[in-house]
Every structure is written in C-alpha cells, then in structure tokens.
Short mmCIF file of C-alpha atoms in Angstrom, two decimals:
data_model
loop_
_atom_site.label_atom_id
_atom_site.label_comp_id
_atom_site.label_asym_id
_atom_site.label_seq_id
_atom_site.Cartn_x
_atom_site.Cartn_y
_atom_site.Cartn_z
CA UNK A 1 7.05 0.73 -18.79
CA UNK A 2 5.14 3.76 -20.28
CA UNK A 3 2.60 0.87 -20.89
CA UNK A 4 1.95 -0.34 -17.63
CA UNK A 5 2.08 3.17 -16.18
CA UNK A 6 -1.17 4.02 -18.32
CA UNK A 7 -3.06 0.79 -17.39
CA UNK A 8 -2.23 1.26 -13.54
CA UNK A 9 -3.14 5.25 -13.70
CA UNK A 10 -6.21 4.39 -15.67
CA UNK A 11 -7.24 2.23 -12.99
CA UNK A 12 -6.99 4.60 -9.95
CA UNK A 13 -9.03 7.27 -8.88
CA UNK A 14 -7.97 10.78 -10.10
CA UNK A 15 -10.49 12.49 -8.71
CA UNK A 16 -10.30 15.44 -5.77
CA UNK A 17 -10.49 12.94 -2.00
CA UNK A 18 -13.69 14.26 0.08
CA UNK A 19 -12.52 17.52 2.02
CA UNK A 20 -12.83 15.26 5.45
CA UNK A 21 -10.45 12.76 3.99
CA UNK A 22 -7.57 14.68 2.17
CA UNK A 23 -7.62 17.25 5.74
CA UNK A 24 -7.40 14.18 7.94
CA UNK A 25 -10.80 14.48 9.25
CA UNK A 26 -12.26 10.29 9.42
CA UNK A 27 -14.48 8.72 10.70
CA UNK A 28 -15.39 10.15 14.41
CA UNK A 29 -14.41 6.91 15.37
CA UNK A 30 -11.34 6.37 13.41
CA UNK A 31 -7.78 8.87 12.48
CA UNK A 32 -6.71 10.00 8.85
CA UNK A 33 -3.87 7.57 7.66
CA UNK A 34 -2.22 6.96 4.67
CA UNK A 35 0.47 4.87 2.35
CA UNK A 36 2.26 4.55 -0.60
CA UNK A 37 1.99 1.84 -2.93
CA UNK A 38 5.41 2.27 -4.24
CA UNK A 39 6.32 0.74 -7.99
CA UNK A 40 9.34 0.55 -9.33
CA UNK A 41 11.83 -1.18 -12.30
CA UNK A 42 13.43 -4.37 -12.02
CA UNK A 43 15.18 -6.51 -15.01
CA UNK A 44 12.25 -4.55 -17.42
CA UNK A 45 9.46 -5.32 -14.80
CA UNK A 46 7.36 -3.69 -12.54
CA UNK A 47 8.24 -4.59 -8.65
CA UNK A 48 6.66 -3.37 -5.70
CA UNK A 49 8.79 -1.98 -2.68
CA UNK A 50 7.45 -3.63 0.71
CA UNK A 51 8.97 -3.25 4.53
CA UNK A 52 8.83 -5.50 7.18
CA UNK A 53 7.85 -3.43 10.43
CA UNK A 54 10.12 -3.30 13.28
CA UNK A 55 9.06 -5.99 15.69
CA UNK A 56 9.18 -3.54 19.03
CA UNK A 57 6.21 -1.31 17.40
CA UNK A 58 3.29 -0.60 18.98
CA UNK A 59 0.76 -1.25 15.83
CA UNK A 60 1.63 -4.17 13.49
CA UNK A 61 4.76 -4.53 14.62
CA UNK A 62 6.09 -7.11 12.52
CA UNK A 63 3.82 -7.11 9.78
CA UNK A 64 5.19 -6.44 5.81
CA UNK A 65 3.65 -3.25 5.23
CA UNK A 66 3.21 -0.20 2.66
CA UNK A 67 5.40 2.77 4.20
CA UNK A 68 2.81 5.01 5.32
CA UNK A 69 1.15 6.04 8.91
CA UNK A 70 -1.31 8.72 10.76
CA UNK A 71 -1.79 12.06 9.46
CA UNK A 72 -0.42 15.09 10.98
CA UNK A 73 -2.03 18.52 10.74
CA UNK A 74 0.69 20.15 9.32
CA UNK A 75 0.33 17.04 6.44
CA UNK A 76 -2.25 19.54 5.01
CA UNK A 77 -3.33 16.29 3.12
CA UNK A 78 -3.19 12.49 3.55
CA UNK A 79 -1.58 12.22 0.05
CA UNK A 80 1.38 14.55 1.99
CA UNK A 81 1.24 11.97 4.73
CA UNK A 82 1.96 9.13 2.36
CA UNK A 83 4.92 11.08 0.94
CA UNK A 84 6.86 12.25 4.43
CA UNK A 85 5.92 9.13 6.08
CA UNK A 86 8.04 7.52 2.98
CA UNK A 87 11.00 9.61 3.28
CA UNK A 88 10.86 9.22 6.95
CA UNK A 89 10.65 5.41 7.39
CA UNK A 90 12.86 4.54 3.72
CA UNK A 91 14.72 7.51 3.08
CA UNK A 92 12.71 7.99 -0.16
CA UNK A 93 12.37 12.05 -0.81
CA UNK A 94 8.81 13.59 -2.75
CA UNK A 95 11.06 14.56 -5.39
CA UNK A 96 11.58 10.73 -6.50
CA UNK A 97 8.10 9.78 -6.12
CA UNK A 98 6.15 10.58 -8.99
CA UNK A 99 2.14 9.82 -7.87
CA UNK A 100 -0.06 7.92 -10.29
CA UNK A 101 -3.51 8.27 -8.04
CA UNK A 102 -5.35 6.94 -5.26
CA UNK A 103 -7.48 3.81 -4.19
CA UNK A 104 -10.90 3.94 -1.86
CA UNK A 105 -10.06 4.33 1.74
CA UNK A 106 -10.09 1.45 3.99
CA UNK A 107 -10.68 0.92 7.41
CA UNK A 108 -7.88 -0.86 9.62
CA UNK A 109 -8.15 -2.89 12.68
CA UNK A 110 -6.22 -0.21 14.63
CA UNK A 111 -8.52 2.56 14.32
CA UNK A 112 -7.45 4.16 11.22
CA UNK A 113 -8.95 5.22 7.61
CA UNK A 114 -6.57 4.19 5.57
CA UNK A 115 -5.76 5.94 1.88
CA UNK A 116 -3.61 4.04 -0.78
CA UNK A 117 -2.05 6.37 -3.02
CA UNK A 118 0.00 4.62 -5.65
CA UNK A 119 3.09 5.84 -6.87
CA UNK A 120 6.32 5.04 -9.43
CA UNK A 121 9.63 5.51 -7.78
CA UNK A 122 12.54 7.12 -9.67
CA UNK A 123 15.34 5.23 -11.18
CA UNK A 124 18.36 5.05 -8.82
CA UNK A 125 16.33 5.44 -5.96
CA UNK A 126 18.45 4.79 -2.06
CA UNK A 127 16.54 3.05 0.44
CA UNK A 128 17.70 4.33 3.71
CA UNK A 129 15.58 3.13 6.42
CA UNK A 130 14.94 4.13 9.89
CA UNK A 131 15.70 1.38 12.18
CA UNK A 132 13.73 1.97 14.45
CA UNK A 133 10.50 1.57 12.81
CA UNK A 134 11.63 -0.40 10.01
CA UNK A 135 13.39 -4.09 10.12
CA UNK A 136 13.51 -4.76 5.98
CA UNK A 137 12.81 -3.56 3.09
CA UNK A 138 12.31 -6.02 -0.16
CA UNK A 139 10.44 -5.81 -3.21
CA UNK A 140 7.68 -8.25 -5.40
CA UNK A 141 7.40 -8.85 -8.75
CA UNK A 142 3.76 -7.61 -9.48
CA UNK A 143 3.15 -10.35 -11.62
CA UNK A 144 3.55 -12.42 -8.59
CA UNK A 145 0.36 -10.55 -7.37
CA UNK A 146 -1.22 -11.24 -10.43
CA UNK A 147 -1.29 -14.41 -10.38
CA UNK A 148 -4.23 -16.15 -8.68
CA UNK A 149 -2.81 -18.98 -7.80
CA UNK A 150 -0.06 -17.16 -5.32
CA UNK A 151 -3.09 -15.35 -3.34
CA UNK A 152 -5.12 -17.56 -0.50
CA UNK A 153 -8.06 -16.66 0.86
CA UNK A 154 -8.31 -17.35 4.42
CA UNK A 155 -11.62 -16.99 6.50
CA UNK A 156 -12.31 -16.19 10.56
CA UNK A 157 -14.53 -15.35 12.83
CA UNK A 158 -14.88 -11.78 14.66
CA UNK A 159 -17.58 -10.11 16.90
CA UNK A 160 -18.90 -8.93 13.87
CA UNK A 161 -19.94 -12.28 12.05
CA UNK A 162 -17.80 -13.94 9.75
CA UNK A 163 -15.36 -12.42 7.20
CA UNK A 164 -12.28 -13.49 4.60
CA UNK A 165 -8.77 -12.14 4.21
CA UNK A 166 -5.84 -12.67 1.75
CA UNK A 167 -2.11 -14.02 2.22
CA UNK A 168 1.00 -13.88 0.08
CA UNK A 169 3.70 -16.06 0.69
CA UNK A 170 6.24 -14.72 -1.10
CA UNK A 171 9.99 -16.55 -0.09
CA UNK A 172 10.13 -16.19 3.63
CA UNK A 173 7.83 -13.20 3.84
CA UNK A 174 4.28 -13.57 4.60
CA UNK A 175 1.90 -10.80 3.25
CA UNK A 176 -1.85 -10.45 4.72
CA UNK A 177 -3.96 -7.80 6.61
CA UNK A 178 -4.63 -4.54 5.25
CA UNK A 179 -1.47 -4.56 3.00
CA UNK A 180 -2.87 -7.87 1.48
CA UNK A 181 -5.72 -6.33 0.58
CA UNK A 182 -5.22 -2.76 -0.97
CA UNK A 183 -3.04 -5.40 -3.00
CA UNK A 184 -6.01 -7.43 -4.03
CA UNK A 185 -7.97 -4.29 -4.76
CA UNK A 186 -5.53 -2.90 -6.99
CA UNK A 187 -5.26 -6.38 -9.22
CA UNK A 188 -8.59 -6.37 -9.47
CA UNK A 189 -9.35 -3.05 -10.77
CA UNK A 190 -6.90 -4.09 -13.35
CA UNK A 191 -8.28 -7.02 -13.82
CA UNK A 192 -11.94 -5.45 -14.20
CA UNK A 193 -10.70 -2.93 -16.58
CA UNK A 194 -8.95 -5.41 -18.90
CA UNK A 195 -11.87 -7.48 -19.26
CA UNK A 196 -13.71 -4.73 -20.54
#
C-alpha cells in the first residue's frame, strides 16, 4: 500500500496551483471547479470510489462521476472545494481524506475548469450519500484502469473539428467524459514514469 502511495504521489503535481486557479478565478469564460480522485483498500488493492449522478440534475445528470463541483468563495481554494463537495455529496469528512496531489486542470463541456486532486481515503470510511444529487456510489479496481485493453477510444465530430474520447465499461456502469479522462491522464503519468 505504502508502495503504491509513493508511485501515485510521485506522479502528481505537488507544486503551489496558479493564484487564479486555487482562488477560483478561470478562465473569463469558464468557473473554478474541482474533484476528488478518491483511492481506497480493497482485498490488498487499490480501488477507486466512483458515483453515478442523480438522473434529475441539471449538468451530467446521470453520468459516473468523481464527487466534486463549482467553487464557492468561501472554498478559499479549489482543493477545499474538492474536499466539502465530498463530504457533501458522500458523507466523506476532510479528516478521512488524506490528499496525495493534484493533476493539470481541464476544461469541461459545461463551462468549467476542472482540478483533479487525488486523494487516499481512510480505512473504515461510511459512504453516506445525498440523494438528491447522488443515485450510486461503487468502486473500480485500478488495475482495471490499467489495463489497455478495458479502455476504448471513441472519436466524434464537434464545431471545433474532430476529437477522441475514452469509455470504461466496467459491469453495468459505463465510464466516459471528463471522468474518463482525468482517469486516462492519471495511468499515463504512471505509465510514463515507470518506463523511465
């Protein structure tokens, strides 16, 4: 565990966010939003924790997601945003969240600038979930993300010329979009810094 923990810290960014991204200050064109890649312990293995968003939502309803959402002034910080949106939509406090680091921001189709922060959840951890933003929560092996063969790469068309995006299936649960892809990004950074 200790193991892994060191391999998926060295791989994130520890440095200080730009002041106009840790205040909430994006893109003029785009809000401050952030979520937590959450880890956790399983039979020995790492697991990530995913929810499936309540289908009467106004943005991705529906969609497995990250728990996570806009930032709030009083946040202070998006990495604060990550953490109450957590305990807010999963019932998971700061206190069990112990934060490994952060990924590049990402823009989503909604309008936001999106920051990953990744994070290890305590042992013994209680999921309990508000209802009314949140329809499931279920976790992945991350060895399931690992392995290339479970990740397709789909392509389509937009206004702005062509583009690709990735899908999980994993049992009945269909992972894509921008949760899909901070995903891919973090495998690959592993992957990058294991070839070296």
């Amino acid at each position: 565990m200790q193991q892994f923990i060191k391999q998926i810290t060295a791989g994130l960014n520890q440095n200080r966010l730009p002041e106009s991204v840790w205040s909430g200050v994006a893109e003029v064109d785009k809000r401050a939003a952030a979520v937590l890649f959450p880890f956790y312990w399983k039979g020995g293995e790492p697991w990530v924790l995913l929810t499936q968003r309540n289908k009467d939502l106004r943005h991705h309803s529906g969609q497995v997601s990250f728990p996570g959402g806009a930032f709030e002034t009083n946040d202070l910080h998006v990495r604060n945003t990550a953490l109450r949106e957590t305990e807010e939509e999963i019932g998971v406090p700061a206190s069990d969240i112990k934060l490994l680091g952060h990924l590049d921001s990402l823009p989503s189709i909604s309008g936001f600038e999106v920051t990953p922060f990744v994070g290890v959840l305590a042992d013994g951890f209680e999921i309990f979930k508000d209802e009314n933003e949140v329809h499931k929560v279920f976790g992945v092996p991350f060895a399931f993300f690992q392995d290339k063969a479970n990740r397709q790469k789909q392509y389509a068309k937009t206004p702005f010329g062509r583009t690709h995006y990735y899908i999980y299936q994993y049992n009945d649960d269909v992972i894509w979009g921008l949760t899909a892809q901070i995903i891919v990004k973090l495998v690959k950074r592993l992957e990058e810094r294991h070839e070296r």
